[in-house]
Each structure stands twice: as structure tokens, then as C-alpha cells.
Amino acid sequence: NSVKHIAWDAFANCQSLTNVIIPDNVEKVDRSAFENCTELTSVTIGRGLIDLSGGVFSGCTKLEKIIVSKDNKKYKNMFITA
């Protein structure tokens, strides 16, 4: 619960990553954090995220769905909500 920020390139090029759950306590995800994770198919974003930098999922060629918490005030209308 103490992680509030996912840094630039934190998981870039991680070919074994298939889904990501960004927990409610994370407020910021830097550019390219998940870049070129070519097996990534789904992302779930928690209610606390307020800063999602550009290019976060660049090169994630199999990414099919991004689900955002219905309680996320910033991104809830941009993606599928749950």
C-alpha cells in the first residue's frame, strides 16, 4: 500500500507480463512504464490514479482492454469502468 508512483520504464520490455492491476493507492504512472510489454492484454486502473503519462502502454500490441474503477474521478469516462 505504500507504492504511490510507478517510475519511467519500470516494467518496460517485460515480455512475460500478461495483465496489470494498478492498485488504488497508486497516483502516478510515468511515461513508458509498461512500454513494449508485447504479451500484455489487460490493465485495471484503481480509483487513486490521477496522472497517467503518455506512452505508458506504447508497443503493447496485444492490449485489448483497460478497465478503470468507477470511483476514479479522472479516468472513469475514458475507458471501460468496473
mmCIF file of N, CA, C and O in Angstrom:
data_model
loop_
_atom_site.group_PDB
_atom_site.id
_atom_site.type_symbol
_atom_site.label_atom_id
_atom_site.label_comp_id
_atom_site.label_asym_id
_atom_site.label_seq_id
_atom_site.Cartn_x
_atom_site.Cartn_y
_atom_site.Cartn_z
ATOM 1 N N ASN A 1 0.800 -1.209 0.000
ATOM 2 C CA ASN A 1 0.000 0.000 0.000
ATOM 3 C C ASN A 1 0.839 1.268 0.000
ATOM 4 O O ASN A 1 0.290 2.336 -0.087
ATOM 5 N N SER A 2 2.139 1.147 0.127
ATOM 6 C CA SER A 2 2.981 2.335 0.196
ATOM 7 C C SER A 2 3.430 2.843 -1.170
ATOM 8 O O SER A 2 3.918 3.957 -1.281
ATOM 9 N N VAL A 3 3.263 2.065 -2.230
ATOM 10 C CA VAL A 3 3.674 2.496 -3.568
ATOM 11 C C VAL A 3 2.648 3.483 -4.114
ATOM 12 O O VAL A 3 1.468 3.174 -4.216
ATOM 13 N N LYS A 4 3.122 4.688 -4.465
ATOM 14 C CA LYS A 4 2.231 5.719 -4.993
ATOM 15 C C LYS A 4 2.592 6.102 -6.419
ATOM 16 O O LYS A 4 1.851 6.830 -7.076
ATOM 17 N N HIS A 5 3.731 5.580 -6.907
ATOM 18 C CA HIS A 5 4.263 6.032 -8.185
ATOM 19 C C HIS A 5 4.952 4.865 -8.896
ATOM 20 O O HIS A 5 5.756 4.173 -8.297
ATOM 21 N N ILE A 6 4.623 4.639 -10.166
ATOM 22 C CA ILE A 6 5.320 3.646 -10.974
ATOM 23 C C ILE A 6 6.217 4.417 -11.924
ATOM 24 O O ILE A 6 5.740 5.213 -12.747
ATOM 25 N N ALA A 7 7.510 4.206 -11.805
ATOM 26 C CA ALA A 7 8.514 5.024 -12.491
ATOM 27 C C ALA A 7 8.658 4.694 -13.976
ATOM 28 O O ALA A 7 8.271 3.633 -14.458
ATOM 29 N N TRP A 8 9.273 5.631 -14.675
ATOM 30 C CA TRP A 8 9.599 5.529 -16.090
ATOM 31 C C TRP A 8 10.306 4.200 -16.360
ATOM 32 O O TRP A 8 11.264 3.849 -15.680
ATOM 33 N N ASP A 9 9.840 3.445 -17.337
ATOM 34 C CA ASP A 9 10.436 2.169 -17.761
ATOM 35 C C ASP A 9 10.430 1.078 -16.689
ATOM 36 O O ASP A 9 11.139 0.086 -16.822
ATOM 37 N N ALA A 10 9.639 1.234 -15.641
ATOM 38 C CA ALA A 10 9.643 0.270 -14.533
ATOM 39 C C ALA A 10 9.427 -1.166 -14.998
ATOM 40 O O ALA A 10 10.092 -2.080 -14.509
ATOM 41 N N PHE A 11 8.522 -1.375 -15.939
ATOM 42 C CA PHE A 11 8.230 -2.722 -16.435
ATOM 43 C C PHE A 11 8.412 -2.823 -17.948
ATOM 44 O O PHE A 11 7.942 -3.779 -18.569
ATOM 45 N N ALA A 12 9.082 -1.854 -18.535
ATOM 46 C CA ALA A 12 9.270 -1.830 -19.990
ATOM 47 C C ALA A 12 9.953 -3.109 -20.463
ATOM 48 O O ALA A 12 10.844 -3.637 -19.798
ATOM 49 N N ASN A 13 9.482 -3.609 -21.599
ATOM 50 C CA ASN A 13 10.046 -4.802 -22.246
ATOM 51 C C ASN A 13 9.882 -6.082 -21.428
ATOM 52 O O ASN A 13 10.609 -7.045 -21.667
ATOM 53 N N CYS A 14 8.956 -6.096 -20.497
ATOM 54 C CA CYS A 14 8.697 -7.298 -19.700
ATOM 55 C C CYS A 14 7.759 -8.197 -20.506
ATOM 56 O O CYS A 14 6.543 -8.030 -20.474
ATOM 57 N N GLN A 15 8.331 -9.127 -21.229
ATOM 58 C CA GLN A 15 7.575 -9.969 -22.157
ATOM 59 C C GLN A 15 6.651 -10.963 -21.461
ATOM 60 O O GLN A 15 5.716 -11.454 -22.074
ATOM 61 N N SER A 16 6.877 -11.261 -20.204
ATOM 62 C CA SER A 16 6.038 -12.246 -19.502
ATOM 63 C C SER A 16 4.810 -11.617 -18.830
ATOM 64 O O SER A 16 3.951 -12.327 -18.317
ATOM 65 N N LEU A 17 4.701 -10.315 -18.879
ATOM 66 C CA LEU A 17 3.589 -9.610 -18.245
ATOM 67 C C LEU A 17 2.334 -9.741 -19.119
ATOM 68 O O LEU A 17 2.348 -9.338 -20.283
ATOM 69 N N THR A 18 1.260 -10.326 -18.575
ATOM 70 C CA THR A 18 0.042 -10.506 -19.361
ATOM 71 C C THR A 18 -1.115 -9.625 -18.886
ATOM 72 O O THR A 18 -1.994 -9.296 -19.673
ATOM 73 N N ASN A 19 -1.133 -9.272 -17.619
ATOM 74 C CA ASN A 19 -2.145 -8.326 -17.140
ATOM 75 C C ASN A 19 -1.561 -7.508 -15.995
ATOM 76 O O ASN A 19 -0.638 -7.942 -15.324
ATOM 77 N N VAL A 20 -2.112 -6.319 -15.838
ATOM 78 C CA VAL A 20 -1.621 -5.387 -14.824
ATOM 79 C C VAL A 20 -2.816 -4.885 -14.028
ATOM 80 O O VAL A 20 -3.844 -4.532 -14.608
ATOM 81 N N ILE A 21 -2.655 -4.853 -12.721
ATOM 82 C CA ILE A 21 -3.635 -4.223 -11.840
ATOM 83 C C ILE A 21 -2.908 -3.091 -11.126
ATOM 84 O O ILE A 21 -1.980 -3.335 -10.359
ATOM 85 N N ILE A 22 -3.316 -1.877 -11.418
ATOM 86 C CA ILE A 22 -2.739 -0.711 -10.753
ATOM 87 C C ILE A 22 -3.624 -0.439 -9.550
ATOM 88 O O ILE A 22 -4.785 -0.043 -9.700
ATOM 89 N N PRO A 23 -3.106 -0.687 -8.335
ATOM 90 C CA PRO A 23 -3.948 -0.598 -7.134
ATOM 91 C C PRO A 23 -4.409 0.832 -6.821
ATOM 92 O O PRO A 23 -3.874 1.812 -7.347
ATOM 93 N N ASP A 24 -5.380 0.920 -5.947
ATOM 94 C CA ASP A 24 -5.999 2.192 -5.585
ATOM 95 C C ASP A 24 -5.013 3.219 -5.039
ATOM 96 O O ASP A 24 -5.227 4.414 -5.197
ATOM 97 N N ASN A 25 -3.936 2.776 -4.404
ATOM 98 C CA ASN A 25 -3.000 3.718 -3.786
ATOM 99 C C ASN A 25 -2.032 4.363 -4.781
ATOM 100 O O ASN A 25 -1.396 5.361 -4.464
ATOM 101 N N VAL A 26 -1.923 3.835 -5.990
ATOM 102 C CA VAL A 26 -1.004 4.418 -6.986
ATOM 103 C C VAL A 26 -1.664 5.650 -7.604
ATOM 104 O O VAL A 26 -2.784 5.596 -8.099
ATOM 105 N N GLU A 27 -0.918 6.778 -7.560
ATOM 106 C CA GLU A 27 -1.437 8.050 -8.064
ATOM 107 C C GLU A 27 -0.837 8.441 -9.403
ATOM 108 O O GLU A 27 -1.437 9.215 -10.147
ATOM 109 N N LYS A 28 0.361 7.926 -9.712
ATOM 110 C CA LYS A 28 1.052 8.362 -10.924
ATOM 111 C C LYS A 28 1.759 7.185 -11.602
ATOM 112 O O LYS A 28 2.379 6.367 -10.932
ATOM 113 N N VAL A 29 1.649 7.140 -12.939
ATOM 114 C CA VAL A 29 2.394 6.172 -13.739
ATOM 115 C C VAL A 29 3.151 6.958 -14.795
ATOM 116 O O VAL A 29 2.550 7.682 -15.597
ATOM 117 N N ASP A 30 4.473 6.848 -14.791
ATOM 118 C CA ASP A 30 5.326 7.602 -15.713
ATOM 119 C C ASP A 30 5.319 7.049 -17.130
ATOM 120 O O ASP A 30 5.001 5.879 -17.366
ATOM 121 N N ARG A 31 5.748 7.889 -18.043
ATOM 122 C CA ARG A 31 5.900 7.550 -19.452
ATOM 123 C C ARG A 31 6.692 6.251 -19.604
ATOM 124 O O ARG A 31 7.646 6.007 -18.884
ATOM 125 N N SER A 32 6.250 5.410 -20.509
ATOM 126 C CA SER A 32 6.942 4.164 -20.878
ATOM 127 C C SER A 32 7.021 3.123 -19.763
ATOM 128 O O SER A 32 7.795 2.179 -19.868
ATOM 129 N N ALA A 33 6.239 3.282 -18.723
ATOM 130 C CA ALA A 33 6.312 2.344 -17.592
ATOM 131 C C ALA A 33 6.062 0.901 -18.025
ATOM 132 O O ALA A 33 6.662 -0.027 -17.488
ATOM 133 N N PHE A 34 5.192 0.707 -19.015
ATOM 134 C CA PHE A 34 4.866 -0.634 -19.497
ATOM 135 C C PHE A 34 5.137 -0.773 -21.000
ATOM 136 O O PHE A 34 4.582 -1.650 -21.656
ATOM 137 N N GLU A 35 5.980 0.061 -21.521
ATOM 138 C CA GLU A 35 6.265 0.076 -22.963
ATOM 139 C C GLU A 35 6.810 -1.270 -23.447
ATOM 140 O O GLU A 35 7.621 -1.905 -22.782
ATOM 141 N N ASN A 36 6.326 -1.695 -24.611
ATOM 142 C CA ASN A 36 6.780 -2.933 -25.267
ATOM 143 C C ASN A 36 6.566 -4.197 -24.441
ATOM 144 O O ASN A 36 7.313 -5.167 -24.588
ATOM 145 N N CYS A 37 5.555 -4.194 -23.612
ATOM 146 C CA CYS A 37 5.147 -5.433 -22.926
ATOM 147 C C CYS A 37 4.207 -6.138 -23.908
ATOM 148 O O CYS A 37 2.979 -6.005 -23.824
ATOM 149 N N THR A 38 4.783 -6.839 -24.850
ATOM 150 C CA THR A 38 4.039 -7.346 -26.005
ATOM 151 C C THR A 38 3.011 -8.415 -25.692
ATOM 152 O O THR A 38 2.141 -8.686 -26.511
ATOM 153 N N GLU A 39 3.060 -9.024 -24.512
ATOM 154 C CA GLU A 39 2.074 -10.035 -24.129
ATOM 155 C C GLU A 39 0.969 -9.467 -23.245
ATOM 156 O O GLU A 39 0.038 -10.174 -22.875
ATOM 157 N N LEU A 40 1.053 -8.188 -22.912
ATOM 158 C CA LEU A 40 0.061 -7.546 -22.051
ATOM 159 C C LEU A 40 -1.278 -7.460 -22.779
ATOM 160 O O LEU A 40 -1.356 -6.919 -23.887
ATOM 161 N N THR A 41 -2.343 -8.004 -22.161
ATOM 162 C CA THR A 41 -3.663 -7.992 -22.789
ATOM 163 C C THR A 41 -4.683 -7.141 -22.037
ATOM 164 O O THR A 41 -5.646 -6.667 -22.635
ATOM 165 N N SER A 42 -4.501 -6.948 -20.731
ATOM 166 C CA SER A 42 -5.479 -6.150 -19.986
ATOM 167 C C SER A 42 -4.828 -5.364 -18.849
ATOM 168 O O SER A 42 -3.829 -5.796 -18.272
ATOM 169 N N VAL A 43 -5.441 -4.216 -18.566
ATOM 170 C CA VAL A 43 -4.974 -3.338 -17.494
ATOM 171 C C VAL A 43 -6.196 -2.918 -16.679
ATOM 172 O O VAL A 43 -7.229 -2.558 -17.248
ATOM 173 N N THR A 44 -6.065 -2.967 -15.365
ATOM 174 C CA THR A 44 -7.107 -2.477 -14.470
ATOM 175 C C THR A 44 -6.521 -1.318 -13.670
ATOM 176 O O THR A 44 -5.446 -1.451 -13.076
ATOM 177 N N ILE A 45 -7.217 -0.193 -13.688
ATOM 178 C CA ILE A 45 -6.746 1.031 -13.021
ATOM 179 C C ILE A 45 -7.628 1.304 -11.811
ATOM 180 O O ILE A 45 -8.856 1.375 -11.930
ATOM 181 N N GLY A 46 -6.984 1.502 -10.672
ATOM 182 C CA GLY A 46 -7.698 1.772 -9.425
ATOM 183 C C GLY A 46 -8.205 3.197 -9.321
ATOM 184 O O GLY A 46 -7.945 4.035 -10.182
ATOM 185 N N ARG A 47 -8.869 3.472 -8.227
ATOM 186 C CA ARG A 47 -9.523 4.769 -8.049
ATOM 187 C C ARG A 47 -8.560 5.931 -7.803
ATOM 188 O O ARG A 47 -8.902 7.085 -8.011
ATOM 189 N N GLY A 48 -7.333 5.654 -7.358
ATOM 190 C CA GLY A 48 -6.431 6.729 -6.972
ATOM 191 C C GLY A 48 -5.591 7.337 -8.074
ATOM 192 O O GLY A 48 -4.965 8.377 -7.881
ATOM 193 N N LEU A 49 -5.568 6.742 -9.254
ATOM 194 C CA LEU A 49 -4.689 7.229 -10.324
ATOM 195 C C LEU A 49 -5.162 8.578 -10.845
ATOM 196 O O LEU A 49 -6.309 8.726 -11.270
ATOM 197 N N ILE A 50 -4.261 9.572 -10.808
ATOM 198 C CA ILE A 50 -4.593 10.911 -11.298
ATOM 199 C C ILE A 50 -3.626 11.393 -12.374
ATOM 200 O O ILE A 50 -3.870 12.395 -13.025
ATOM 201 N N ASP A 51 -2.533 10.667 -12.591
ATOM 202 C CA ASP A 51 -1.544 11.088 -13.591
ATOM 203 C C ASP A 51 -1.040 9.874 -14.366
ATOM 204 O O ASP A 51 -0.217 9.109 -13.878
ATOM 205 N N LEU A 52 -1.556 9.708 -15.575
ATOM 206 C CA LEU A 52 -1.158 8.623 -16.467
ATOM 207 C C LEU A 52 -0.431 9.266 -17.641
ATOM 208 O O LEU A 52 -1.064 9.855 -18.517
ATOM 209 N N SER A 53 0.896 9.191 -17.654
ATOM 210 C CA SER A 53 1.695 9.863 -18.672
ATOM 211 C C SER A 53 1.519 9.231 -20.044
ATOM 212 O O SER A 53 1.155 8.066 -20.164
ATOM 213 N N GLY A 54 1.820 9.986 -21.075
ATOM 214 C CA GLY A 54 1.727 9.498 -22.447
ATOM 215 C C GLY A 54 2.705 8.365 -22.707
ATOM 216 O O GLY A 54 3.774 8.306 -22.114
ATOM 217 N N GLY A 55 2.337 7.466 -23.596
ATOM 218 C CA GLY A 55 3.222 6.376 -23.981
ATOM 219 C C GLY A 55 3.371 5.274 -22.965
ATOM 220 O O GLY A 55 4.222 4.401 -23.115
ATOM 221 N N VAL A 56 2.548 5.273 -21.939
ATOM 222 C CA VAL A 56 2.651 4.264 -20.886
ATOM 223 C C VAL A 56 2.542 2.854 -21.456
ATOM 224 O O VAL A 56 3.279 1.959 -21.053
ATOM 225 N N PHE A 57 1.651 2.673 -22.423
ATOM 226 C CA PHE A 57 1.412 1.350 -22.991
ATOM 227 C C PHE A 57 1.844 1.261 -24.459
ATOM 228 O O PHE A 57 1.393 0.383 -25.193
ATOM 229 N N SER A 58 2.738 2.124 -24.865
ATOM 230 C CA SER A 58 3.234 2.112 -26.239
ATOM 231 C C SER A 58 3.903 0.778 -26.563
ATOM 232 O O SER A 58 4.678 0.253 -25.776
ATOM 233 N N GLY A 59 3.573 0.213 -27.710
ATOM 234 C CA GLY A 59 4.179 -1.050 -28.113
ATOM 235 C C GLY A 59 3.548 -2.280 -27.492
ATOM 236 O O GLY A 59 4.010 -3.392 -27.708
ATOM 237 N N CYS A 60 2.476 -2.096 -26.729
ATOM 238 C CA CYS A 60 1.755 -3.233 -26.134
ATOM 239 C C CYS A 60 0.735 -3.713 -27.168
ATOM 240 O O CYS A 60 -0.453 -3.389 -27.103
ATOM 241 N N THR A 61 1.215 -4.473 -28.118
ATOM 242 C CA THR A 61 0.442 -4.814 -29.310
ATOM 243 C C THR A 61 -0.751 -5.729 -29.064
ATOM 244 O O THR A 61 -1.655 -5.797 -29.883
ATOM 245 N N LYS A 62 -0.787 -6.419 -27.940
ATOM 246 C CA LYS A 62 -1.913 -7.308 -27.632
ATOM 247 C C LYS A 62 -2.891 -6.716 -26.618
ATOM 248 O O LYS A 62 -3.859 -7.366 -26.241
ATOM 249 N N LEU A 63 -2.648 -5.476 -26.205
ATOM 250 C CA LEU A 63 -3.519 -4.842 -25.217
ATOM 251 C C LEU A 63 -4.920 -4.669 -25.798
ATOM 252 O O LEU A 63 -5.111 -3.976 -26.798
ATOM 253 N N GLU A 64 -5.888 -5.327 -25.185
ATOM 254 C CA GLU A 64 -7.267 -5.322 -25.674
ATOM 255 C C GLU A 64 -8.208 -4.529 -24.799
ATOM 256 O O GLU A 64 -9.215 -4.020 -25.268
ATOM 257 N N LYS A 65 -7.916 -4.450 -23.493
ATOM 258 C CA LYS A 65 -8.870 -3.755 -22.638
ATOM 259 C C LYS A 65 -8.183 -3.058 -21.471
ATOM 260 O O LYS A 65 -7.227 -3.563 -20.903
ATOM 261 N N ILE A 66 -8.726 -1.885 -21.165
ATOM 262 C CA ILE A 66 -8.318 -1.115 -19.998
ATOM 263 C C ILE A 66 -9.586 -0.857 -19.198
ATOM 264 O O ILE A 66 -10.537 -0.267 -19.705
ATOM 265 N N ILE A 67 -9.587 -1.333 -17.972
ATOM 266 C CA ILE A 67 -10.751 -1.185 -17.096
ATOM 267 C C ILE A 67 -10.373 -0.218 -15.977
ATOM 268 O O ILE A 67 -9.323 -0.351 -15.367
ATOM 269 N N VAL A 68 -11.244 0.747 -15.741
ATOM 270 C CA VAL A 68 -10.988 1.763 -14.721
ATOM 271 C C VAL A 68 -12.052 1.666 -13.629
ATOM 272 O O VAL A 68 -13.238 1.515 -13.929
ATOM 273 N N SER A 69 -11.616 1.789 -12.392
ATOM 274 C CA SER A 69 -12.551 1.811 -11.269
ATOM 275 C C SER A 69 -13.599 2.889 -11.493
ATOM 276 O O SER A 69 -13.283 4.011 -11.903
ATOM 277 N N LYS A 70 -14.854 2.568 -11.215
ATOM 278 C CA LYS A 70 -15.938 3.558 -11.336
ATOM 279 C C LYS A 70 -15.742 4.722 -10.366
ATOM 280 O O LYS A 70 -16.336 5.791 -10.545
ATOM 281 N N ASP A 71 -14.875 4.533 -9.372
ATOM 282 C CA ASP A 71 -14.598 5.586 -8.395
ATOM 283 C C ASP A 71 -13.411 6.473 -8.780
ATOM 284 O O ASP A 71 -13.050 7.378 -8.041
ATOM 285 N N ASN A 72 -12.815 6.208 -9.942
ATOM 286 C CA ASN A 72 -11.705 7.039 -10.409
ATOM 287 C C ASN A 72 -12.290 8.272 -11.089
ATOM 288 O O ASN A 72 -12.901 8.181 -12.148
ATOM 289 N N LYS A 73 -12.090 9.434 -10.476
ATOM 290 C CA LYS A 73 -12.713 10.665 -10.961
ATOM 291 C C LYS A 73 -12.102 11.186 -12.252
ATOM 292 O O LYS A 73 -12.776 11.838 -13.034
ATOM 293 N N LYS A 74 -10.841 10.896 -12.503
ATOM 294 C CA LYS A 74 -10.177 11.448 -13.681
ATOM 295 C C LYS A 74 -10.359 10.589 -14.928
ATOM 296 O O LYS A 74 -10.568 11.108 -16.017
ATOM 297 N N TYR A 75 -10.237 9.280 -14.811
ATOM 298 C CA TYR A 75 -10.206 8.413 -15.988
ATOM 299 C C TYR A 75 -11.452 7.553 -16.188
ATOM 300 O O TYR A 75 -11.540 6.832 -17.173
ATOM 301 N N LYS A 76 -12.443 7.635 -15.319
ATOM 302 C CA LYS A 76 -13.588 6.723 -15.391
ATOM 303 C C LYS A 76 -14.392 6.842 -16.683
ATOM 304 O O LYS A 76 -15.031 5.901 -17.112
ATOM 305 N N ASN A 77 -14.378 7.980 -17.330
ATOM 306 C CA ASN A 77 -15.141 8.156 -18.559
ATOM 307 C C ASN A 77 -14.320 7.888 -19.821
ATOM 308 O O ASN A 77 -14.837 8.013 -20.930
ATOM 309 N N MET A 78 -13.059 7.530 -19.677
ATOM 310 C CA MET A 78 -12.196 7.317 -20.824
ATOM 311 C C MET A 78 -12.095 5.859 -21.240
ATOM 312 O O MET A 78 -11.722 5.566 -22.366
ATOM 313 N N PHE A 79 -12.357 4.955 -20.319
ATOM 314 C CA PHE A 79 -12.201 3.536 -20.572
ATOM 315 C C PHE A 79 -13.398 2.780 -20.002
ATOM 316 O O PHE A 79 -14.282 3.376 -19.412
ATOM 317 N N ILE A 80 -13.434 1.479 -20.149
ATOM 318 C CA ILE A 80 -14.483 0.650 -19.555
ATOM 319 C C ILE A 80 -14.397 0.780 -18.033
ATOM 320 O O ILE A 80 -13.307 0.708 -17.463
ATOM 321 N N THR A 81 -15.515 0.974 -17.366
ATOM 322 C CA THR A 81 -15.492 1.080 -15.907
ATOM 323 C C THR A 81 -16.045 -0.178 -15.261
ATOM 324 O O THR A 81 -16.889 -0.866 -15.819
ATOM 325 N N ALA A 82 -15.511 -0.456 -14.080
ATOM 326 C CA ALA A 82 -15.958 -1.633 -13.338
ATOM 327 C C ALA A 82 -16.200 -1.269 -11.892
ATOM 328 O O ALA A 82 -15.698 -0.329 -11.384
#
